[in-house]
Coordinates of N, CA and C in Angstrom, one line a residue:
L1 N 31.1 31.2 78.9 CA 31.9 30.0 78.8 C 30.9 28.8 78.8
I2 N 31.3 27.8 78.0 CA 30.5 26.5 78.1 C 31.6 25.5 78.3
S3 N 31.5 24.7 79.3 CA 32.5 23.7 79.7 C 31.9 22.4 80.1
Y4 N 32.7 21.4 80.3 CA 32.3 20.2 80.8 C 32.0 20.2 82.3
S5 N 31.2 19.4 82.8 CA 30.9 19.3 84.2 C 31.8 18.4 84.9
M6 N 32.8 17.9 84.2 CA 33.8 17.0 84.9 C 35.0 17.8 85.2
T7 N 35.7 17.4 86.3 CA 36.9 18.1 86.7 C 37.8 17.0 87.4
S8 N 38.9 17.5 88.0 CA 39.8 16.6 88.7 C 39.6 16.7 90.2
R9 N 40.1 15.7 90.9 CA 40.0 15.7 92.4 C 40.8 16.9 92.9
A10 N 42.0 17.2 92.2 CA 42.8 18.3 92.6 C 42.1 19.7 92.6
T11 N 41.3 19.9 91.5 CA 40.5 21.1 91.4 C 39.4 21.2 92.4
N12 N 38.7 20.1 92.7 CA 37.6 20.1 93.7 C 38.3 20.4 95.1
A13 N 39.4 19.7 95.3 CA 40.1 19.9 96.6 C 40.7 21.3 96.8
A14 N 41.2 21.9 95.7 CA 41.7 23.3 95.8 C 40.6 24.3 96.2
L15 N 39.4 24.0 95.9 CA 38.3 24.8 96.3 C 37.6 24.3 97.6
G16 N 38.3 23.4 98.3 CA 37.9 23.0 99.7 C 36.8 22.0 99.7
F17 N 36.5 21.3 98.6 CA 35.4 20.3 98.6 C 36.0 19.0 99.0
E18 N 35.4 18.4 100.1 CA 35.9 17.1 100.6 C 35.5 16.0 99.6
E19 N 36.4 15.0 99.6 CA 36.2 13.9 98.6 C 35.0 13.1 98.9
A20 N 34.6 13.0 100.2 CA 33.4 12.1 100.6 C 32.1 12.6 99.9
R21 N 32.0 13.8 99.6 CA 30.7 14.3 99.1 C 30.9 14.6 97.6
S22 N 32.0 14.3 97.0 CA 32.2 14.5 95.6 C 31.7 13.2 94.8
V23 N 31.3 13.5 93.6 CA 30.7 12.4 92.7 C 31.9 12.0 91.8
R24 N 32.3 10.7 92.0 CA 33.4 10.2 91.2 C 32.8 9.4 90.0
L25 N 33.5 9.5 88.8 CA 33.1 8.8 87.6 C 33.7 7.4 87.6
A26 N 32.9 6.4 87.2 CA 33.4 5.0 87.1 C 34.4 4.8 86.1
N27 N 34.3 5.5 84.9 CA 35.2 5.3 83.8 C 35.6 6.7 83.3
P28 N 36.4 7.5 84.0 CA 36.8 8.8 83.5 C 37.7 8.7 82.3
Y29 N 37.7 9.8 81.5 CA 38.6 9.9 80.3 C 40.1 9.9 80.8
S30 N 40.2 10.7 81.9 CA 41.6 10.9 82.5 C 41.4 11.3 83.9
V31 N 42.6 11.5 84.6 CA 42.5 12.0 86.0 C 42.0 13.4 86.0
E32 N 42.0 14.2 84.9 CA 41.5 15.5 84.9 C 40.0 15.5 84.8
T33 N 39.4 14.4 84.5 CA 37.9 14.3 84.4 C 37.3 13.2 85.3
A34 N 38.0 13.0 86.5 CA 37.6 11.9 87.3 C 36.4 12.2 88.2
E35 N 36.0 13.4 88.4 CA 34.9 13.8 89.3 C 34.0 14.8 88.6
M36 N 32.8 14.9 89.1 CA 31.9 15.9 88.6 C 32.2 17.2 89.4
R37 N 32.1 18.3 88.8 CA 32.5 19.6 89.5 C 31.5 19.8 90.6
R38 N 32.0 20.4 91.7 CA 31.2 20.8 92.9 C 30.8 22.2 92.8
S39 N 31.4 23.0 91.9 CA 31.2 24.4 91.7 C 31.5 24.8 90.3
V40 N 30.8 25.8 89.8 CA 31.1 26.3 88.4 C 32.5 26.9 88.4
F41 N 33.0 27.3 89.6 CA 34.4 27.9 89.7 C 35.4 26.8 89.3
C42 N 35.1 25.5 89.4 CA 36.0 24.5 88.9 C 36.3 24.6 87.4
S43 N 35.4 25.2 86.7 CA 35.6 25.4 85.3 C 36.1 26.9 85.0
L44 N 35.6 27.8 85.7 CA 35.9 29.2 85.5 C 37.3 29.6 85.9
L45 N 37.8 29.2 87.0 CA 39.1 29.6 87.5 C 40.2 29.1 86.6
P46 N 40.3 27.9 86.2 CA 41.3 27.5 85.3 C 41.3 28.3 84.0
R47 N 40.1 28.6 83.4 CA 40.1 29.4 82.2 C 40.6 30.8 82.4
A48 N 40.3 31.4 83.5 CA 40.7 32.8 83.8 C 42.3 32.7 84.0
A49 N 42.8 31.7 84.7 CA 44.3 31.6 84.8 C 45.0 31.4 83.5
E50 N 44.4 30.6 82.6 CA 45.0 30.3 81.3 C 45.1 31.6 80.5
N51 N 44.1 32.4 80.6 CA 44.0 33.6 79.8 C 44.6 34.9 80.4
L52 N 45.1 34.8 81.6 CA 45.5 36.0 82.4 C 46.5 36.8 81.6
R53 N 47.5 36.2 81.0 CA 48.6 36.9 80.3 C 48.0 37.6 79.0
R54 N 47.2 36.9 78.3 CA 46.6 37.4 77.1 C 45.5 38.4 77.3
A55 N 44.8 38.2 78.4 CA 43.6 39.1 78.7 C 43.7 39.5 80.2
P56 N 44.5 40.5 80.5 CA 44.6 40.9 81.9 C 43.3 41.6 82.4
S57 N 42.4 41.9 81.6 CA 41.1 42.5 82.0 C 40.0 41.7 81.2
A58 N 39.3 40.8 81.9 CA 38.3 40.0 81.2 C 37.2 39.6 82.2
A59 N 36.1 39.1 81.7 CA 35.1 38.5 82.5 C 34.6 37.2 81.9
Y60 N 34.4 36.2 82.8 CA 34.0 34.9 82.4 C 32.8 34.5 83.2
F61 N 31.8 34.0 82.5 CA 30.5 33.6 83.1 C 30.1 32.3 82.6
E62 N 29.4 31.5 83.5 CA 28.8 30.3 83.1 C 27.6 29.9 84.0
C63 N 26.6 29.3 83.3 CA 25.5 28.8 84.0 C 25.5 27.3 83.7
G64 N 25.6 26.5 84.7 CA 25.6 25.0 84.4 C 25.4 24.2 85.7
K65 N 25.4 22.9 85.6 CA 25.1 22.0 86.7 C 26.4 21.8 87.5
V66 N 26.1 21.6 88.8 CA 27.1 21.2 89.8 C 26.6 20.0 90.5
F67 N 27.4 19.2 91.1 CA 27.0 17.9 91.7 C 27.7 17.6 93.0
R68 N 26.9 16.9 93.9 CA 27.5 16.5 95.2 C 26.7 15.3 95.7
K69 N 27.3 14.6 96.6 CA 26.6 13.5 97.3 C 26.0 13.9 98.6
E70 N 24.7 13.5 98.8 CA 24.0 13.7 100.1 C 23.3 12.4 100.4
S71 N 23.7 11.9 101.6 CA 23.1 10.6 102.1 C 23.2 9.5 101.0
G72 N 24.3 9.5 100.3 CA 24.6 8.4 99.3 C 23.9 8.7 98.0
E73 N 23.1 9.7 97.9 CA 22.4 10.1 96.6 C 23.1 11.2 95.9
V74 N 23.1 11.2 94.6 CA 23.7 12.3 93.8 C 22.7 13.4 93.7
V75 N 23.1 14.6 94.0 CA 22.3 15.8 94.0 C 22.9 16.7 92.9
E76 N 22.1 17.2 92.0 CA 22.6 18.1 91.0 C 21.8 19.4 91.1
K77 N 22.5 20.5 90.9 CA 21.9 21.8 91.0 C 22.3 22.8 89.9
L78 N 21.5 23.6 89.4 CA 21.9 24.6 88.4 C 22.5 25.8 89.2
S79 N 23.7 26.2 88.7 CA 24.4 27.3 89.3 C 24.9 28.3 88.2
A80 N 25.0 29.5 88.6 CA 25.4 30.6 87.7 C 26.5 31.4 88.5
A81 N 27.7 31.5 87.8 CA 28.8 32.2 88.5 C 29.6 32.9 87.5
G82 N 30.5 33.8 88.0 CA 31.4 34.5 87.1 C 32.7 34.8 87.8
V83 N 33.7 35.1 87.0 CA 35.0 35.6 87.4 C 35.4 36.8 86.7
L84 N 35.7 37.9 87.4 CA 36.2 39.1 86.8 C 37.6 39.3 87.1
V85 N 38.4 39.5 86.0 CA 39.9 39.7 86.2 C 40.2 41.1 85.7
G86 N 41.0 41.8 86.6 CA 41.5 43.1 86.2 C 40.4 44.2 86.3
K87 N 39.3 43.9 87.0 CA 38.2 44.8 87.1 C 38.2 45.3 88.6
P88 N 37.8 46.5 88.8 CA 37.7 47.0 90.2 C 36.5 46.4 91.0
L89 N 36.7 46.3 92.3 CA 35.6 45.8 93.1 C 34.3 46.5 92.9
S90 N 34.3 47.8 92.7 CA 33.1 48.6 92.5 C 32.3 48.1 91.3
E91 N 33.0 47.5 90.3 CA 32.3 47.0 89.1 C 31.5 45.8 89.4
I92 N 32.0 44.8 90.1 CA 31.3 43.6 90.4 C 30.1 44.0 91.4
Q93 N 30.4 44.9 92.3 CA 29.3 45.3 93.2 C 28.1 45.9 92.4
A94 N 28.4 46.8 91.5 CA 27.4 47.4 90.7 C 26.6 46.4 89.9
V95 N 27.3 45.4 89.3 CA 26.6 44.4 88.5 C 25.7 43.6 89.4
L96 N 26.1 43.2 90.6 CA 25.3 42.3 91.4 C 24.1 43.1 92.1
L97 N 24.4 44.4 92.4 CA 23.3 45.2 92.9 C 22.2 45.4 91.8
A98 N 22.7 45.6 90.6 CA 21.7 45.8 89.4 C 20.9 44.5 89.2
Y99 N 21.6 43.3 89.3 CA 20.9 42.0 89.3 C 19.8 41.9 90.3
A100 N 20.2 42.2 91.6 CA 19.2 42.1 92.7 C 18.0 43.1 92.5
R101 N 18.3 44.3 92.0 CA 17.2 45.2 91.8 C 16.3 44.8 90.6
T102 N 16.9 44.1 89.6 CA 16.1 43.7 88.5 C 15.2 42.5 88.8
F103 N 15.8 41.5 89.4 CA 15.1 40.2 89.7 C 14.3 40.2 91.0
F104 N 14.5 41.2 91.9 CA 13.8 41.4 93.1 C 13.3 42.8 93.3
P105 N 12.4 43.3 92.4 CA 12.0 44.7 92.4 C 11.3 45.0 93.7
G106 N 11.6 46.2 94.2 CA 10.9 46.6 95.4 C 11.5 46.1 96.7
A107 N 12.4 45.2 96.6 CA 13.1 44.6 97.8 C 14.1 45.5 98.3
E108 N 14.3 45.5 99.6 CA 15.4 46.2 100.2 C 16.7 45.4 100.0
I109 N 17.6 46.1 99.2 CA 18.9 45.4 98.8 C 20.0 45.8 99.8
S110 N 20.7 44.9 100.3 CA 21.8 45.2 101.2 C 23.0 44.3 101.0
L111 N 24.2 44.7 101.5 CA 25.4 43.9 101.5 C 25.8 43.6 102.9
R112 N 26.3 42.3 103.1 CA 26.8 42.0 104.5 C 28.0 41.0 104.3
Q113 N 28.9 41.1 105.2 CA 30.1 40.3 105.0 C 29.8 38.8 105.1
A114 N 30.4 38.0 104.3 CA 30.2 36.5 104.3 C 31.3 36.0 105.1
Q115 N 31.0 35.3 106.2 CA 32.0 34.8 107.2 C 32.1 33.3 107.2
S116 N 31.2 32.6 106.7 CA 31.3 31.1 106.7 C 30.3 30.6 105.7
G117 N 30.1 29.3 105.8 CA 29.1 28.7 104.9 C 29.7 28.0 103.7
A118 N 28.9 27.7 102.7 CA 29.4 26.9 101.5 C 30.5 27.6 100.8
H119 N 30.7 28.9 100.9 CA 31.8 29.5 100.2 C 33.0 29.8 101.0
A120 N 33.1 29.2 102.2 CA 34.2 29.4 103.1 C 35.6 29.1 102.5
N121 N 35.6 28.0 101.6 CA 36.9 27.6 101.1 C 37.1 28.1 99.6
V122 N 36.1 28.8 99.1 CA 36.2 29.3 97.7 C 36.6 30.8 97.8
L123 N 35.9 31.5 98.7 CA 36.1 33.0 98.8 C 37.0 33.3 99.9
H124 N 37.7 34.4 99.8 CA 38.6 34.9 100.8 C 37.8 35.2 102.1
P125 N 38.3 34.7 103.3 CA 37.5 34.9 104.5 C 37.2 36.3 104.9
N126 N 38.1 37.2 104.5 CA 37.9 38.6 104.9 C 37.6 39.6 103.8
M127 N 37.4 39.0 102.6 CA 37.1 39.8 101.4 C 35.9 39.3 100.6
S128 N 34.8 39.0 101.3 CA 33.7 38.5 100.6 C 32.4 39.0 101.2
C129 N 31.3 39.1 100.4 CA 30.1 39.7 100.9 C 28.9 38.9 100.2
F130 N 27.8 39.0 100.9 CA 26.5 38.5 100.4 C 25.7 39.7 99.9
V131 N 25.0 39.6 98.8 CA 24.0 40.6 98.4 C 22.6 40.0 98.8
S132 N 21.9 40.7 99.6 CA 20.6 40.3 100.1 C 19.4 41.1 99.5
A133 N 18.3 40.5 99.3 CA 17.1 41.2 98.9 C 16.0 40.8 100.0
D134 N 15.6 41.8 100.7 CA 14.7 41.6 101.9 C 15.2 40.5 102.8
G135 N 16.5 40.6 103.1 CA 17.1 39.6 104.0 C 17.4 38.2 103.5
R136 N 17.1 38.0 102.2 CA 17.4 36.7 101.6 C 18.6 36.8 100.7
D137 N 19.6 36.0 100.9 CA 20.8 36.0 100.1 C 20.5 35.6 98.7
V138 N 20.9 36.5 97.8 CA 20.7 36.3 96.3 C 22.0 36.1 95.6
A139 N 23.1 36.5 96.1 CA 24.4 36.4 95.5 C 25.5 36.5 96.5
V140 N 26.6 36.0 96.2 CA 27.8 36.1 97.0 C 29.0 36.5 96.1
F141 N 29.9 37.3 96.6 CA 31.0 37.7 95.8 C 32.2 38.0 96.7
G142 N 33.4 38.0 96.1 CA 34.6 38.3 96.8 C 35.8 37.9 96.1
A143 N 37.0 38.1 96.7 CA 38.3 37.6 96.2 C 38.4 36.1 96.4
P144 N 39.2 35.5 95.5 CA 39.3 34.0 95.8 C 40.1 33.7 97.1
H145 N 39.8 32.6 97.7 CA 40.5 32.2 98.9 C 42.0 32.1 98.5
P146 N 42.9 32.5 99.4 CA 44.3 32.4 99.1 C 44.8 31.0 98.6
R147 N 44.3 29.9 99.2 CA 44.7 28.6 98.7 C 44.2 28.4 97.3
A148 N 43.0 28.8 96.9 CA 42.5 28.7 95.5 C 43.3 29.5 94.6
A149 N 43.6 30.8 95.0 CA 44.4 31.7 94.1 C 45.7 31.1 93.8
Q150 N 46.4 30.5 94.8 CA 47.7 29.9 94.6 C 47.6 28.7 93.7
H151 N 46.6 27.8 94.0 CA 46.5 26.6 93.2 C 46.3 27.0 91.7
F152 N 45.5 28.0 91.4 CA 45.2 28.3 90.0 C 46.2 29.4 89.4
G153 N 47.2 29.8 90.2 CA 48.1 30.8 89.7 C 47.6 32.2 89.5
L154 N 46.7 32.6 90.4 CA 46.0 33.9 90.3 C 46.5 34.8 91.4
E155 N 47.4 34.4 92.3 CA 47.9 35.3 93.4 C 48.5 36.6 92.8
G156 N 48.2 37.7 93.4 CA 48.7 39.0 92.9 C 47.8 39.6 91.8
A157 N 46.9 38.9 91.2 CA 46.0 39.4 90.2 C 44.8 40.0 90.8
E158 N 44.2 41.0 90.2 CA 42.9 41.5 90.7 C 41.8 40.6 90.2
V159 N 41.3 39.7 91.0 CA 40.3 38.7 90.6 C 39.2 38.8 91.6
W160 N 37.9 38.8 91.0 CA 36.7 38.8 91.9 C 35.8 37.7 91.4
L161 N 35.2 36.9 92.3 CA 34.3 35.8 92.0 C 32.9 36.2 92.4
F162 N 31.9 35.7 91.7 CA 30.5 35.8 92.2 C 29.8 34.6 91.9
E163 N 28.8 34.3 92.7 CA 27.8 33.2 92.4 C 26.4 33.6 92.8
L164 N 25.5 33.4 92.0 CA 24.1 33.6 92.4 C 23.7 32.6 93.4
A165 N 22.9 33.0 94.4 CA 22.6 32.1 95.5 C 21.2 31.5 95.4
G166 N 20.9 30.4 96.0 CA 19.6 29.8 96.1 C 19.1 29.4 94.7
D167 N 17.8 29.3 94.6 CA 17.2 28.9 93.3 C 17.3 30.1 92.4
L168 N 17.7 29.8 91.1 CA 17.9 30.8 90.1 C 16.6 31.4 89.6
P169 N 16.5 32.7 89.3 CA 15.3 33.2 88.7 C 15.0 32.5 87.4
A170 N 13.7 32.3 87.1 CA 13.3 31.6 85.9 C 13.8 32.3 84.6
A171 N 14.1 33.6 84.7 CA 14.5 34.3 83.5 C 16.0 33.9 83.0
L172 N 16.7 33.2 83.9 CA 18.1 32.8 83.5 C 18.0 31.6 82.6
P173 N 19.0 31.4 81.7 CA 18.9 30.3 80.8 C 19.2 29.0 81.6
S174 N 18.6 27.9 81.1 CA 18.8 26.6 81.8 C 20.2 26.1 81.5
G175 N 20.6 25.2 82.3 CA 22.0 24.6 82.2 C 22.0 23.6 81.1
H176 N 23.2 23.1 80.8 CA 23.4 22.1 79.8 C 23.6 20.7 80.4

């Protein structure tokens, strides 16, 4: 997927991002483009929901910039994430484990439950895990948080989200 980095306050809020750290645009095209996205999921989840009836089994990926305010300054970061719809949990686990083994060769790869942190409002609190390489988190995945699933109309669908963590490996394409 290639999408704009602008989103709505409602979309950022549905993913639990507080308004105080969001970057508002001075002259947005519309209310739907009033803020910069805080997560690539702001772009991916609406597309997955729009296509759910036509494509009950699909995968959406994007690598792009996300934005937030820190100490009054705008911080932008390159992020890579994906949404798998109608795919089993084992498939996303296999993909992320293969990613970790490829970009972190020789590292001890492990999974551990994600219980808090930056993804607390995006991922389901009891259905999410980190993928670690030698104890360093390299990806996080799980079901969408119930509030986000409801907001985007994804409740009841088999949906899995993942995001690569930390600084992205140099082999990934740069953002737009």
